[in-house]
PDB file of C-alpha atoms in Angstrom:
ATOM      1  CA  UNK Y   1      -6.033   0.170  -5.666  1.00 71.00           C
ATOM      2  CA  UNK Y   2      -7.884   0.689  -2.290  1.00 77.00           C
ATOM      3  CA  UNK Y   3      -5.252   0.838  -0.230  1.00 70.00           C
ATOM      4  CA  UNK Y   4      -3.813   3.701  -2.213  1.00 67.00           C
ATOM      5  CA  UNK Y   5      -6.391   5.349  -1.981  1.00 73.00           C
ATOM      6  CA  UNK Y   6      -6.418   5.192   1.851  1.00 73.00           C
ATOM      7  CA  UNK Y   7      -2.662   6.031   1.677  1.00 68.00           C
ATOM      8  CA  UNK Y   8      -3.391   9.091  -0.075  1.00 70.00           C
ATOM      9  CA  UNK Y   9      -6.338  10.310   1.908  1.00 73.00           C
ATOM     10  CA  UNK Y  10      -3.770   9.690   5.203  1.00 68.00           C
ATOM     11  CA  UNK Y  11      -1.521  12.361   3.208  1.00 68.00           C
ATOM     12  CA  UNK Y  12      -4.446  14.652   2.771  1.00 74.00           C
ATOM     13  CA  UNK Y  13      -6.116  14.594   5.751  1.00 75.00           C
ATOM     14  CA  UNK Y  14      -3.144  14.751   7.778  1.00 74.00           C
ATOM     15  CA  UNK Y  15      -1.005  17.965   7.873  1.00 76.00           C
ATOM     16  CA  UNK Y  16       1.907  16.606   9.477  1.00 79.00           C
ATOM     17  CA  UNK Y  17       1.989  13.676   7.401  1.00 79.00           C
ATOM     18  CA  UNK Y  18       2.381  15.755   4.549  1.00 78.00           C
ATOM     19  CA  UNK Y  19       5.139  17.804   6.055  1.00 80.00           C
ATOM     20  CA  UNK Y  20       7.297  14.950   7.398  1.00 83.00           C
ATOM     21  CA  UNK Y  21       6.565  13.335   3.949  1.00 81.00           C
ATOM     22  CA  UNK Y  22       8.295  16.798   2.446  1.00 82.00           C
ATOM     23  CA  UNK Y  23      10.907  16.569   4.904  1.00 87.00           C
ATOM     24  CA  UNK Y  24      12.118  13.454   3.627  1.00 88.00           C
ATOM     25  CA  UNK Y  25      12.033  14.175   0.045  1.00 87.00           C
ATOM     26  CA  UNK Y  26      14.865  17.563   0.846  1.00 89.00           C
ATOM     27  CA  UNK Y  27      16.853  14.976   3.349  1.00 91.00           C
ATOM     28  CA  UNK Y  28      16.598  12.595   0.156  1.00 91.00           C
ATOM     29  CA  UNK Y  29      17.728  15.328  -1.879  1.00 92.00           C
ATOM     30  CA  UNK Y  30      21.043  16.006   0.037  1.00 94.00           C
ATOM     31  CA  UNK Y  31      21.852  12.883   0.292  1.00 92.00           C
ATOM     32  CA  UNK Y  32      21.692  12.710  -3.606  1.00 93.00           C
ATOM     33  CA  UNK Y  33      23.811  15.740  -3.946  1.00 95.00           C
ATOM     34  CA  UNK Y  34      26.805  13.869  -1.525  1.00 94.00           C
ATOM     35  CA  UNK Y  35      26.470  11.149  -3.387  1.00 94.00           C
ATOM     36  CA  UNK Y  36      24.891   8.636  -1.009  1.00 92.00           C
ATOM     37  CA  UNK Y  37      21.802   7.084  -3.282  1.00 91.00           C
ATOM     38  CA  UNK Y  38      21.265   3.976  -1.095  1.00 93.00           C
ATOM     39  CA  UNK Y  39      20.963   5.887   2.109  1.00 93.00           C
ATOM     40  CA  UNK Y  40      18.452   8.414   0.203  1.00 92.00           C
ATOM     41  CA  UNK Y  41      16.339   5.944  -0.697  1.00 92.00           C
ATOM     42  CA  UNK Y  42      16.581   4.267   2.804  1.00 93.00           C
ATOM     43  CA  UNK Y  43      15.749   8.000   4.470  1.00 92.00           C
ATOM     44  CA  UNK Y  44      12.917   8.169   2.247  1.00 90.00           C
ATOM     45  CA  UNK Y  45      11.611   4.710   3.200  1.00 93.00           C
ATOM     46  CA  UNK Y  46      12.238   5.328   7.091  1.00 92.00           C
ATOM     47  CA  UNK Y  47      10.546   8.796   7.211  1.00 90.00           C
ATOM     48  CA  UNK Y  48       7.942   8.121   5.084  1.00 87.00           C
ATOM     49  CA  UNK Y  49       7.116   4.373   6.923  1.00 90.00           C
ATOM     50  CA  UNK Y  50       7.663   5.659  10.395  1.00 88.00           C
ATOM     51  CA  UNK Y  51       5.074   8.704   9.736  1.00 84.00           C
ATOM     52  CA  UNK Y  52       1.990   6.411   8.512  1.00 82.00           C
ATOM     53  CA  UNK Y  53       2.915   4.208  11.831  1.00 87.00           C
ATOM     54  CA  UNK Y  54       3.032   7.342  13.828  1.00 83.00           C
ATOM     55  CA  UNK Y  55      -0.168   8.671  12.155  1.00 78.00           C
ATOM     56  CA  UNK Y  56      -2.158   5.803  12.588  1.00 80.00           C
ATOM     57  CA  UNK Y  57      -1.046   4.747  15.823  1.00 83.00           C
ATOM     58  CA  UNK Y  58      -2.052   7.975  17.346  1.00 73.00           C
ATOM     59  CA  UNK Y  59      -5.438   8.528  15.564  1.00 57.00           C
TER      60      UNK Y  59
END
C-alpha cells in the first residue's frame, strides 16, 4: 500500500497532474457516450500513465 500512497501524494502535490488526470476522465466520458468503451479505457490508461512519467521525469 506504499506505493499508493506515493501515487496519491504525486496527485496532490502536483496541480497539473491533477488536471490532466481530470482531462482524461471527460475524454473517457465521450468516448463512453459514442460508444467506444475499449478506447475509453485505453485514453484513460495513456493520459493518466503518460502524466506520472511526465511528472516524475521532470521533477
Amino acid at each position: 500500500m506504499k506505493w499508493l500512497k506515493e501515487v496519491y501524494s504525486l496527485f496532490v502535490d502536483d496541480p497539473k497532474l491533477a488536471v490532466l488526470a481530470l482531462i482524461a476522465l471527460v475524454v473517457a466520458l465521450v468516448l463512453v457516450k459514442l460508444d467506444q468503451r475499449s478506447a475509453a479505457g485505453l485514453a484513460i490508461f495513456l493520459v493518466v500513465s503518460g502524466s506520472l512519467w511526465y511528472s516524475t521525469r521532470h521533477d
